[in-house]
XYZ file of C-alpha atoms in Angstrom:
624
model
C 0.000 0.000 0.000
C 2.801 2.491 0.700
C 4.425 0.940 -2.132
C 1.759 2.487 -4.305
C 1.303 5.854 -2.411
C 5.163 6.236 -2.694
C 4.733 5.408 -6.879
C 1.670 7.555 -7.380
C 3.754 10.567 -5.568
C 6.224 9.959 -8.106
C 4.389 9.643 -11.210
C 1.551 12.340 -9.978
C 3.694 15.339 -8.423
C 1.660 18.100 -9.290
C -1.881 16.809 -8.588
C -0.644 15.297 -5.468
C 0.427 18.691 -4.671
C -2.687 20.589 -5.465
C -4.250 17.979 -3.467
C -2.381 18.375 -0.599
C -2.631 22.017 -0.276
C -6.656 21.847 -1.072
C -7.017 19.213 2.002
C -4.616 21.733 4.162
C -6.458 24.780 3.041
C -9.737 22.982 3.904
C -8.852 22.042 7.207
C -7.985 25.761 7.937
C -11.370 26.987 6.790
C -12.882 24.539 8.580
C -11.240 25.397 12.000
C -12.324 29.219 11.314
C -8.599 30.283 10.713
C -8.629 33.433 8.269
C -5.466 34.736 6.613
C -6.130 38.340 6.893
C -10.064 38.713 5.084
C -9.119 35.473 3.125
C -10.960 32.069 3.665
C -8.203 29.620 2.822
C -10.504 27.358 0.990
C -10.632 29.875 -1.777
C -7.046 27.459 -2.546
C -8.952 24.479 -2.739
C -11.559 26.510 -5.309
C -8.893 27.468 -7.441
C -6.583 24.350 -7.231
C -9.505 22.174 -7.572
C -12.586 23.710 -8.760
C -11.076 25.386 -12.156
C -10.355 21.884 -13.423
C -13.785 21.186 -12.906
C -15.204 23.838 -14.481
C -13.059 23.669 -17.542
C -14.317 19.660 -17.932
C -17.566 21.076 -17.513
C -17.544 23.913 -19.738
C -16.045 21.617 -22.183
C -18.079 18.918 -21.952
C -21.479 21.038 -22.566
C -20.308 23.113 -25.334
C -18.402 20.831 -27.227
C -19.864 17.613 -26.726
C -23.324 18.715 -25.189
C -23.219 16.559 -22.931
C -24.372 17.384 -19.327
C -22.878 15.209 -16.812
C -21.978 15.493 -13.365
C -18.733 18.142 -13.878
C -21.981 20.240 -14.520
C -23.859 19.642 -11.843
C -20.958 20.359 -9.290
C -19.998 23.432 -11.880
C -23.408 25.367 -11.102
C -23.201 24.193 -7.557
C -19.697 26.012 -7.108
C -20.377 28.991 -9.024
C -23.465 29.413 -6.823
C -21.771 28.415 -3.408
C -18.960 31.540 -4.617
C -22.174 33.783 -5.194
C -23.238 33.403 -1.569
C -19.772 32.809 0.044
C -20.096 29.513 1.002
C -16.641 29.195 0.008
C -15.924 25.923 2.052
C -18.750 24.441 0.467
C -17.524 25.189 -2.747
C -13.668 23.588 -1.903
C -15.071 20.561 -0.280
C -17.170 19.386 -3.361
C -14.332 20.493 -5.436
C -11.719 18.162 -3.107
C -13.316 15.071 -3.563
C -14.515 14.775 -7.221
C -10.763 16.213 -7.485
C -9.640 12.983 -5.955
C -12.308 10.468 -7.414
C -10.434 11.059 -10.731
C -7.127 11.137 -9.698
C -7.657 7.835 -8.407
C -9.603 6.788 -11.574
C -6.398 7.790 -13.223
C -3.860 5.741 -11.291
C -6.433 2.229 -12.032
C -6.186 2.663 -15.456
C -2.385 3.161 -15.588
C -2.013 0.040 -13.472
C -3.729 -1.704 -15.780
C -1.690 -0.732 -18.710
C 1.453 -1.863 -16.473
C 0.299 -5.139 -16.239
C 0.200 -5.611 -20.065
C 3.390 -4.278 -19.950
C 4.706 -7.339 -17.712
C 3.207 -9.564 -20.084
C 4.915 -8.205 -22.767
C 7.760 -8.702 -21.273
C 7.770 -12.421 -21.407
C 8.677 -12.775 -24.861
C 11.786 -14.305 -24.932
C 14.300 -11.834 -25.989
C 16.929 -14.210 -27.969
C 16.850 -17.917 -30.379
C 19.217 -20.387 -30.692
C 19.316 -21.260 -35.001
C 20.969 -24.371 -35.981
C 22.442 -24.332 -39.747
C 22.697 -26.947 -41.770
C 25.889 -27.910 -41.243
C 25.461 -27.829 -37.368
C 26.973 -24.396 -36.243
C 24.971 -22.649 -33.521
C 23.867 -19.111 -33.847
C 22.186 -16.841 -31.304
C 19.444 -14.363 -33.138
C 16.462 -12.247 -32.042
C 13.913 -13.986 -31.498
C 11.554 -11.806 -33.863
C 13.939 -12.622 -36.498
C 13.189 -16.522 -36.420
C 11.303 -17.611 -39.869
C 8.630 -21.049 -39.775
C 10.814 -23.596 -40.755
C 14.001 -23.094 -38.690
C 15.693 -25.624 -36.592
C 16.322 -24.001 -33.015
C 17.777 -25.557 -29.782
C 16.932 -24.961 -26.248
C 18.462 -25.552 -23.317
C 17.497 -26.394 -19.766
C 16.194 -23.840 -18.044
C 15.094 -21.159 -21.224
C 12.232 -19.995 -22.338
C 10.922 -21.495 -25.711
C 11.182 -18.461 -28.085
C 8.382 -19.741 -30.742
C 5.417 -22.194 -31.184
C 6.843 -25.128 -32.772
C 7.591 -29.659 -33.086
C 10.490 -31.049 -30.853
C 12.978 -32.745 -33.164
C 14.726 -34.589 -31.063
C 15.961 -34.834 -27.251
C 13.732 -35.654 -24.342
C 12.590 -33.429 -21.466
C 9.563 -31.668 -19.268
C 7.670 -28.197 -20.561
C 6.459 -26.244 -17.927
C 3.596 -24.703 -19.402
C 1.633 -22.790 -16.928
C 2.036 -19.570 -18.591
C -0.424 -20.899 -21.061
C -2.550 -23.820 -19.271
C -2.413 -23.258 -16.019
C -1.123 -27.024 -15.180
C 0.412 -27.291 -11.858
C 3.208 -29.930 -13.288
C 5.365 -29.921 -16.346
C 4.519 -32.062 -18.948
C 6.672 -34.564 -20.265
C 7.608 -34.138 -24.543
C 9.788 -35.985 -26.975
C 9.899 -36.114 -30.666
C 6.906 -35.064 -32.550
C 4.963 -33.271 -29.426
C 4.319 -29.861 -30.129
C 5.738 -26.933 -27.165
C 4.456 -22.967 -27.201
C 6.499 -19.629 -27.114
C 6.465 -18.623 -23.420
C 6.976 -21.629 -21.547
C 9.674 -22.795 -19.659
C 12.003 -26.284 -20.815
C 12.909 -27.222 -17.361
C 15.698 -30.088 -17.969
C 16.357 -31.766 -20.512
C 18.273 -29.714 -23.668
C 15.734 -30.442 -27.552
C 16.082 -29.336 -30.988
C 13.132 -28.306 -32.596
C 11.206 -26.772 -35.744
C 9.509 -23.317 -35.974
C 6.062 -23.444 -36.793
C 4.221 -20.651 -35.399
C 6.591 -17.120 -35.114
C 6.184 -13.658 -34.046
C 2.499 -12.279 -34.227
C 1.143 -15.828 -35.001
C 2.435 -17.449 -31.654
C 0.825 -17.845 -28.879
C 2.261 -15.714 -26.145
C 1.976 -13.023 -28.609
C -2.370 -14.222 -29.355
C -2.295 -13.774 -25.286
C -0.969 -10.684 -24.969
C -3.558 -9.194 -27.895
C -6.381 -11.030 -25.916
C -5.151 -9.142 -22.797
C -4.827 -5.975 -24.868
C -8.220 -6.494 -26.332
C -10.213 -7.309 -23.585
C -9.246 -4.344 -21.348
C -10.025 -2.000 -24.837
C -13.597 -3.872 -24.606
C -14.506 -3.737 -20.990
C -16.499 -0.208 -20.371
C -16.846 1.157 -17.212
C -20.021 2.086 -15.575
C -21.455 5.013 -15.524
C -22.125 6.722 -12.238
C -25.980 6.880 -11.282
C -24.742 10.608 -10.415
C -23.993 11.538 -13.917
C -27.233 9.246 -15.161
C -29.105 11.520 -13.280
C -26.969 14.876 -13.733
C -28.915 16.011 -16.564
C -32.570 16.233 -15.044
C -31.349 17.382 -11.716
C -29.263 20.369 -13.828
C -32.517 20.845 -15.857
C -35.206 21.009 -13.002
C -32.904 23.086 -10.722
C -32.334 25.710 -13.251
C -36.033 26.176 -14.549
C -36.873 25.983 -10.834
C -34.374 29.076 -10.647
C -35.564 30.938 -13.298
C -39.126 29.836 -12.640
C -38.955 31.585 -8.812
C -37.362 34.611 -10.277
C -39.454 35.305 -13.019
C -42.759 34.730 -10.548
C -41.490 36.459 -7.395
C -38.910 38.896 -9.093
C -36.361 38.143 -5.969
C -33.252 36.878 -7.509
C -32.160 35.750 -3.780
C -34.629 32.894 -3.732
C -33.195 31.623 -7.349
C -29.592 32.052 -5.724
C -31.008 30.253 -2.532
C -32.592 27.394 -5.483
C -28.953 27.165 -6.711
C -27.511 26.204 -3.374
C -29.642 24.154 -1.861
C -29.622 21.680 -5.321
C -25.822 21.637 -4.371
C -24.916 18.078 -4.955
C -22.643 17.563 -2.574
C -24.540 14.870 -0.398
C -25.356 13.347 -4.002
C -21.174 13.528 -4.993
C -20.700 11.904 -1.523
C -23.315 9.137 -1.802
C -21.522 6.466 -4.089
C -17.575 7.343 -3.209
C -18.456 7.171 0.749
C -20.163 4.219 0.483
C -17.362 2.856 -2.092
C -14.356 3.689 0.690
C -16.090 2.563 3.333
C -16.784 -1.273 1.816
C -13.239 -0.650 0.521
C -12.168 -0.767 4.303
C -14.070 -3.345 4.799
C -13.126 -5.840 2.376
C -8.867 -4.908 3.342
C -10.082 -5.942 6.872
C -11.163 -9.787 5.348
C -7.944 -9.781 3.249
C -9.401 -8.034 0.254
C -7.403 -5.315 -1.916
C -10.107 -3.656 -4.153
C -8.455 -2.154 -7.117
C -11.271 -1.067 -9.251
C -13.470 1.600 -7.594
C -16.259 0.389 -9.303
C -15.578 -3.400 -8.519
C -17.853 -3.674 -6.127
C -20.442 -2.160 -8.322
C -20.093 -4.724 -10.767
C -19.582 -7.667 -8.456
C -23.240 -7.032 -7.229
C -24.620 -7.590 -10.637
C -22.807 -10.901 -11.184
C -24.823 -14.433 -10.846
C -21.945 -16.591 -12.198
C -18.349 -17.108 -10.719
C -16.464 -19.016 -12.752
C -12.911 -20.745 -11.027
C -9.413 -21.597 -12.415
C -8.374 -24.563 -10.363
C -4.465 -24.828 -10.224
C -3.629 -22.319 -7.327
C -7.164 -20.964 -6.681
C -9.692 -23.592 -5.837
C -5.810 -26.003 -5.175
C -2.744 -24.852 -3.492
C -1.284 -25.504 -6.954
C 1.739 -27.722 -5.681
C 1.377 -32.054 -6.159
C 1.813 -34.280 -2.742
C 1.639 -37.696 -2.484
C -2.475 -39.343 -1.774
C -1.042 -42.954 -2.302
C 1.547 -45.506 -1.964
C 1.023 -49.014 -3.709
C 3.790 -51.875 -3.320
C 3.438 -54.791 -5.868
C 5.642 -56.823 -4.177
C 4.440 -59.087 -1.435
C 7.974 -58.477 1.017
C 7.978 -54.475 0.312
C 5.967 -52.691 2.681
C 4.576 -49.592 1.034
C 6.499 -47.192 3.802
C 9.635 -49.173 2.328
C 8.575 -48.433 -1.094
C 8.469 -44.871 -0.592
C 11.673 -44.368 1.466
C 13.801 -45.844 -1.007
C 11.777 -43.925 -3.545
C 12.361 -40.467 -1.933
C 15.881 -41.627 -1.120
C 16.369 -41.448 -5.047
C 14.720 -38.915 -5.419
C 16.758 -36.920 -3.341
C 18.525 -34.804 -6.134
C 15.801 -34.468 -8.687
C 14.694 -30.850 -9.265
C 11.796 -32.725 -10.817
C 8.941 -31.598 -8.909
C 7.110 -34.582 -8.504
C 10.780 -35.771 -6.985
C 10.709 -32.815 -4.848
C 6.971 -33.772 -3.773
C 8.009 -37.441 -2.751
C 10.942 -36.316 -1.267
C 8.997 -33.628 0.969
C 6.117 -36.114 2.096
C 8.825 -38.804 3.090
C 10.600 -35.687 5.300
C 7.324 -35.166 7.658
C 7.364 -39.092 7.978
C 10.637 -37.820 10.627
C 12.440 -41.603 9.086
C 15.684 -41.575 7.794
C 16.643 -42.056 4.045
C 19.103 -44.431 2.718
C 22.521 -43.513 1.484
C 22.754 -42.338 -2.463
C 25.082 -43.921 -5.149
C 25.556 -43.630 -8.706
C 23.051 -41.204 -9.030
C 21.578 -40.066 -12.393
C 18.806 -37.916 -13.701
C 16.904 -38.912 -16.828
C 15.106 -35.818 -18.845
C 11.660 -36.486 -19.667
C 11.896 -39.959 -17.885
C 12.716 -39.625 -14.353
C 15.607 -41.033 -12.162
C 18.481 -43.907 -11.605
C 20.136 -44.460 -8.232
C 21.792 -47.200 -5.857
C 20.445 -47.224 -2.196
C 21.052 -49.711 0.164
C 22.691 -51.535 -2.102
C 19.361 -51.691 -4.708
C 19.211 -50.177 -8.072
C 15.993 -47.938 -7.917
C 14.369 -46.240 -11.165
C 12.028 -43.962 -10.162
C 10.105 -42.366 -13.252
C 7.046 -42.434 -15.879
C 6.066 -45.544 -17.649
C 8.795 -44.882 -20.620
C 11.641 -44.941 -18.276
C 10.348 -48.844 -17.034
C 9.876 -49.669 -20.420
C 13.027 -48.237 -21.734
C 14.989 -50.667 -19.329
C 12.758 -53.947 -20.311
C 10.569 -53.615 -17.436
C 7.280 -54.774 -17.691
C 4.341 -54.083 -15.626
C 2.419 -56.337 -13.752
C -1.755 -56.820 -14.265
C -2.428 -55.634 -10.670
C -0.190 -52.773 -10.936
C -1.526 -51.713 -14.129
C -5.310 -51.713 -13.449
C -3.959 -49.634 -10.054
C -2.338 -47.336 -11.955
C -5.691 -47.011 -14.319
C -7.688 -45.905 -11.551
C -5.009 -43.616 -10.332
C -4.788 -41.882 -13.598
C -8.710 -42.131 -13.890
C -8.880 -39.787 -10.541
C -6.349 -37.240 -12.383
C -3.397 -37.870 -10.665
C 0.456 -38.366 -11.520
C 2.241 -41.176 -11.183
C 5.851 -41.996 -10.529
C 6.520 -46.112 -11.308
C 9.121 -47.582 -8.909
C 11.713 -50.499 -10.335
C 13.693 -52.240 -7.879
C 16.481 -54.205 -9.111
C 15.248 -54.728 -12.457
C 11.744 -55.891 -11.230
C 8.327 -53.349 -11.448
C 8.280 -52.880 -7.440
C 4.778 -50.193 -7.434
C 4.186 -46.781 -7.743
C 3.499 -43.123 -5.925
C 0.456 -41.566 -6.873
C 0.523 -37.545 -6.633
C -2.062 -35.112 -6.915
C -2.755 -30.993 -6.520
C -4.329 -30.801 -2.940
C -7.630 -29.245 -2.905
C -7.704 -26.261 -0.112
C -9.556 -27.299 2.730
C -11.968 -24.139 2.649
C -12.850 -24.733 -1.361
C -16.482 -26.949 -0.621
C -16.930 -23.943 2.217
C -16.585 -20.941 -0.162
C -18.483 -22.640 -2.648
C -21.478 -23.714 -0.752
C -21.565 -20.607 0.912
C -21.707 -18.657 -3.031
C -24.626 -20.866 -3.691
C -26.433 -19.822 -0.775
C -25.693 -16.182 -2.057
C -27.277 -17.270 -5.458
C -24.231 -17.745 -6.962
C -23.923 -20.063 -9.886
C -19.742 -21.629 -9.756
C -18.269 -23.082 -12.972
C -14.748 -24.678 -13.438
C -12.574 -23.425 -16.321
C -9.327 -25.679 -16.383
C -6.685 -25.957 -18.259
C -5.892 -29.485 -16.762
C -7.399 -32.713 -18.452
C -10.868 -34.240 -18.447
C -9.229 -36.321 -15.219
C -8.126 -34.133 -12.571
C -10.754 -31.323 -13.361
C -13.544 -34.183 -12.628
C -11.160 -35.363 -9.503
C -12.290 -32.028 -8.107
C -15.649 -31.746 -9.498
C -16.250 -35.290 -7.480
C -15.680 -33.303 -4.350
C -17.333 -29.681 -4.931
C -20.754 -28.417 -5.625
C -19.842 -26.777 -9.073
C -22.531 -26.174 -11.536
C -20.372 -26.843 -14.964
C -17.048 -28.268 -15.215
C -15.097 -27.361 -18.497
C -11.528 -28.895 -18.973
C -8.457 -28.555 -21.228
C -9.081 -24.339 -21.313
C -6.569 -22.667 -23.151
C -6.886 -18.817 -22.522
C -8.574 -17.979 -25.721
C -11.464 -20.968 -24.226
C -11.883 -19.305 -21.070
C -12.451 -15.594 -22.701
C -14.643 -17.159 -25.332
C -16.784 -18.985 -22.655
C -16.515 -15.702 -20.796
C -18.033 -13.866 -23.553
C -20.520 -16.167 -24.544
C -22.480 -15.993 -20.702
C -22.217 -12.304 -20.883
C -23.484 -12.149 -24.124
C -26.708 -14.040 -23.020
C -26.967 -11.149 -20.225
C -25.086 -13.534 -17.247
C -22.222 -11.337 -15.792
C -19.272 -13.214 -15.203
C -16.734 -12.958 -12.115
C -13.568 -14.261 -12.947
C -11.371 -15.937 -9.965
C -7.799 -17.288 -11.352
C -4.248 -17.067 -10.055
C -1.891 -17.370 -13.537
C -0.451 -15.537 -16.716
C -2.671 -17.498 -18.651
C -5.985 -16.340 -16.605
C -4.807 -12.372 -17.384
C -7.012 -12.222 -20.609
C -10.007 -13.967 -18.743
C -9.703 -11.794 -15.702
C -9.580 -8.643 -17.848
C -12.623 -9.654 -19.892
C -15.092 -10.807 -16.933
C -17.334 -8.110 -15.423
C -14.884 -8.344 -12.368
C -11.808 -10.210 -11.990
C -10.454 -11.828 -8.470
C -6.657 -12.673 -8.473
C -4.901 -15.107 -6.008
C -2.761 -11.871 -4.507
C -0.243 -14.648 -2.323
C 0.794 -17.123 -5.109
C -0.398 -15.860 -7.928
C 1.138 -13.961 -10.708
C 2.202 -10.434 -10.969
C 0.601 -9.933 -14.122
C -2.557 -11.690 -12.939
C -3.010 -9.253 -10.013
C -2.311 -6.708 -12.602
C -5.356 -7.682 -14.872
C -8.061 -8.408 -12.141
C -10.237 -5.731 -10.084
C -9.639 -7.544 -6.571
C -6.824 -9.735 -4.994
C -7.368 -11.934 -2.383
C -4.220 -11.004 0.405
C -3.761 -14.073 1.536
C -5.225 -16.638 -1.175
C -7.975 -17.160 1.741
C -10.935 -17.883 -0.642
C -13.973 -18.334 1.978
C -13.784 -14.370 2.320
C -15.906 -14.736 -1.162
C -18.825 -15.223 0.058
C -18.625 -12.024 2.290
C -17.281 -10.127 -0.522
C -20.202 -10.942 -2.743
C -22.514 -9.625 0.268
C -20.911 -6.768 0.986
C -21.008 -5.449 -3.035
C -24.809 -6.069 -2.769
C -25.092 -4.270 0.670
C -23.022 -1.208 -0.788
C -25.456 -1.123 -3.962
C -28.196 -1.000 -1.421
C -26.685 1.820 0.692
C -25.829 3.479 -2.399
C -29.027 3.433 -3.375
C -30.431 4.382 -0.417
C -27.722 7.791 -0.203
C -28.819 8.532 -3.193
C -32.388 8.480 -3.389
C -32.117 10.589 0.119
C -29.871 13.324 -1.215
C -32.092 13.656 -3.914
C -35.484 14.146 -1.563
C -32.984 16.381 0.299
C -32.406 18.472 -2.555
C -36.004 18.859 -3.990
C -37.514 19.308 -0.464
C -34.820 22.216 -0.405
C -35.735 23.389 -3.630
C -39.335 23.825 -2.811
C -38.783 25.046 0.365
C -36.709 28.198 -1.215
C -39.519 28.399 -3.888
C -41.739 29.638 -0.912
C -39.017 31.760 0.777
C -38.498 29.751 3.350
C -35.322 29.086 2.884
C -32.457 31.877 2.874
C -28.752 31.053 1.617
C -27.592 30.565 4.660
C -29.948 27.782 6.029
C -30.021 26.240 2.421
C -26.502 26.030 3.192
C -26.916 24.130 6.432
C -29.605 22.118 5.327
C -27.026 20.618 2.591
C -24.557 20.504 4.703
C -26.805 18.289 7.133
C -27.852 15.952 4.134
C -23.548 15.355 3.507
C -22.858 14.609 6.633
C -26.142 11.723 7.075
C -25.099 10.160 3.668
C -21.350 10.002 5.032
C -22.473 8.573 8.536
C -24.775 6.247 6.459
C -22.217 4.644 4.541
C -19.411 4.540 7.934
C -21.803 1.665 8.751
C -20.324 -0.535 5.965
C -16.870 -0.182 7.905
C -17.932 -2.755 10.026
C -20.794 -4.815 8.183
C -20.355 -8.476 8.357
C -22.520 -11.082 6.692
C -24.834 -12.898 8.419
C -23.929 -16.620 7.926
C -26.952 -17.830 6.164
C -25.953 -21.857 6.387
């Protein structure tokens, strides 16, 4: 948060500035310090208030289009008129720093594009014919070239492995939680990450046409496409200008006084109506950042009150996004499976493979001791080779068993069919040239997930599960959550599409994902909820709220809360306006003057602002 307030100080100097002084010069006035026959808050006017007028001015001469700026335009000129000059600075102040905060949303939003951008990979490695290795740019690769890569670099364009062996890691694009194994023939995408193994392979798909560069124009293009709302102020700016005016002129051309059309002017002073939505707004703000909630969007909670469908990425949001091991299975009668898996993990000691790194941390919390490592060797694309305790242990996919003339038993095979039925990994386990069993992994489902959804549905939320995972695991979790549609294998383009499609049938969309490849989705949903602990920098970037902590049961109270704010909005608003016509009538009849038109305004501000304070500490009642 200081972070941000130390960047927008930066980037901002001047308004900052002018903003500063205004709130200084305000608090002055307001404390009935004078300088000399000056009311300091004639500073806050002029800092604030000619900006406003200009928009105004501009806005209804050029474009004809009477909006809010107008509305507070009349209001100031009229509070100068009468010398309500505090009146005139306060209004000024805040729709001063509405925009200014308007202003710093949108350019964090173009940042985040700008991060995305930034994963194109930057260099290629060409092969020639006759061998020799050359390093170009990477927008200078043609289809048809034979590039290497080597362990640990990013794939520079969408292309066919040629030869070599080794594991993708391709959550930039998918959203899977584990790499996936290639070879020859399998096809790998610019943007993701080789992780060990070193491959040759053929350009297909280069610069526009690939498909980090399709995801950053889908990220581009869905932030062009999503408009903001319109305030219910400025819907209603128009007729409010209209009916105050006419009532003006109306009074003085019946009664001849022009104080009672002055007095008309004042009292319509919007300022309870300019308060009504951003009070309410910072208030539920403070509200959410108490459950772990950073709203971005000022409007986000706005939106999230009109959505019906929530629609979840599962690696990392409704998951913690990381494998561990559900089950051991030894296929040997004299192996125990606690055996199995500590000379499994003892193998697997030195693998940066992270379904190694899995075993190897489940084993640790066991507290038993691993056996002593020899002749270790790791296997791209396959898995591991190592002595311990005097056995040669393979540790690996089905390939690497194969590879060595290892077959695999009936019973093990219909186990390892179920496994893979329930979307898990496996790792096979060979001891001493015999098929010994396997370790079955899996993403572990966060404990509060069947909470947080249940308690959406009783909020009337519909929940959907875009995946990019197979038909396997996303059923896996489907099995154990109430969700309402399940769709898997969801490349980003899929989830925008499917995004687009709801809200195209009138069924606003909130977005909840944790990756680069959820950016374009989160961008194009009404609202979009990042993962603000372990998800990505450029997804927080692209959505309108960020969960702290990844704690996802604070949904359900988040979805409350927008539709309690709507309905204090509402209810600030449609009071300011009774307010201001009672006013209006009242000064029709003279029984008003300026100066307790003034305090009768004043009064309505400072009921809509105590109004919306009560959303500070609103909770929602548990309705389970």
């Amino acid at each position: 948060m200081l972070t941000g307030v130390r960047q927008w100080l930066r980037e901002e100097p001047r308004q900052a500035a002018a903003l500063g002084a205004s709130a200084l010069a305000l608090t002055l006035s307001f404390l009935g310090v004078r300088i000399g026959w000056l009311d300091p808050a004639w500073l806050a006017v002029l800092l604030c208030g000619v900006p406003i007028l200009r928009e105004g001015a501009e806005g209804l001469f050029t474009r004809f289009d009477i909006r809010a700026d107008v509305l507070v335009s009349l209001a100031l000129v009229a509070s100068v008129i009468i010398g309500e000059i505090f009146a005139a600075g306060e209004v000024a102040f805040i729709m001063q720093l509405g925009a200014l905060l308007e202003e710093r949303t949108v350019a964090r939003a173009r940042a985040g594009i700008e991060r995305l951008v930034h994963l194109r990979p930057r260099t290629a490695r060409r092969l020639a014919e006759d061998g020799a290795e050359s390093v170009i740019p990477a927008e200078a690769v043609q289809a048809g070239d034979t590039l290497r890569v080597l362990p640990g670099e990013t794939i520079p364009v969408d292309g066919l492995i040629l030869s070599g062996q080794t594991a993708i890691d391709q959550s930039v694009m998918t959203g899977e939680s584990l790499p996936v194994d290639k070879g020859p023939g399998d096809e790998v995408s610019s943007g993701t990450v080789n992780q060990f193994g070193a491959f040759d392979m053929r350009a297909v798909r280069v610069g526009e046409d690939s498909a980090l560069q399709r995801m950053i124009r889908l990220v581009q293009s869905a932030d062009a496409g999503k408009a903001r709302i319109v305030r219910l102020a400025d819907r209603w700016a128009t007729w409010i200008v209209l009916t105050a005016l006419l009532a003006a002129a109306g009074t003085w051309l019946v009664t001849g006084e022009a104080l009672r059309a002055v007095t008309i002017l004042v009292v319509f002073c919007p300022c309870a109506l300019v308060l009504a939505t951003p009070t309410a707004i910072m208030a539920a703000i403070g509200n959410a950042t108490r459950h772990g909630v950073l709203v971005k969007e000022g409007d986000a909670l706005e939106r999230l009150a009109r959505v019906r469908t929530v629609a979840f990425d599962k690696t990392g949001t409704l998951t913690f996004g990381t494998p561990g091991v559900v089950r051991v299975h030894s296929a040997l009668p004299d192996l125990t499976p606690d055996e199995l898996l500590r000379l499994t993990a003892s193998a697997e000691q030195r693998s940066e493979h992270p379904l190694g790194k899995a075993i190897v941390r489940h084993f640790r919390a066991t507290a038993a001791k691993a056996a002593p490592v020899e002749d270790f060797h790791m296997l791209p694309g396959r898995g591991v080779s190592a002595r311990c305790d005097g056995r040669q242990v393979l540790a690996g996919n089905a390939a690497l068993l194969s590879g060595h003339g290892i077959s695999l038993p009936p019973e093990l095979e219909a186990e390892a069919r179920a496994a893979l039925g329930q979307g898990q990994s496996l790792v096979y386990v060979a001891l001493d040239g015999k098929a010994a069993g396997l370790v079955a992994l899996a993403d572990q489902l966060r404990p509060t997930a069947g909470q947080t959804l249940a308690g959406l549905r009783r909020c009337g939320v519909e929940t959907v599960l875009l995946t990019g995972d197979s038909d396997a695991a996303a059923q896996s979790v489907a099995r154990q959550l109430p969700l309402a549609d399940v769709r898997a294998h969801c490349l980003p383009e899929d989830k925008l599409r499917w995004i687009r499609q709801q809200e195209a049938q009138g069924r606003p969309v909130c977005m909840i994902g944790d990756g680069i490849n959820d950016a374009p989705a989160l961008k194009t949903a009404l609202v979009g909820v990042a993962m603000g602990g372990a998800g990505s920098d450029i997804a927080v970037e692209a959505a309108d709220m960020a969960l702290v902590q990844d704690d996802i049961r604070e949904l359900p109270h988040i979805f409350a809360l927008a539709r309690r704010t709507m309905r204090t909005i509402t209810c600030n608003l449609s009071f300011s306006m009774l307010l201001n016509f009672a006013a209006i009538f009242l000064a029709m009849g003279g029984l008003l003057s300026p100066v307790s038109g003034a305090l009768v305004h004043n009064a309505g501000s400072v009921l809509v602002i105590v109004n919306s304070a009560l959303l500070l500490h609103w909770q929602a009642r548990d309705r389970g």
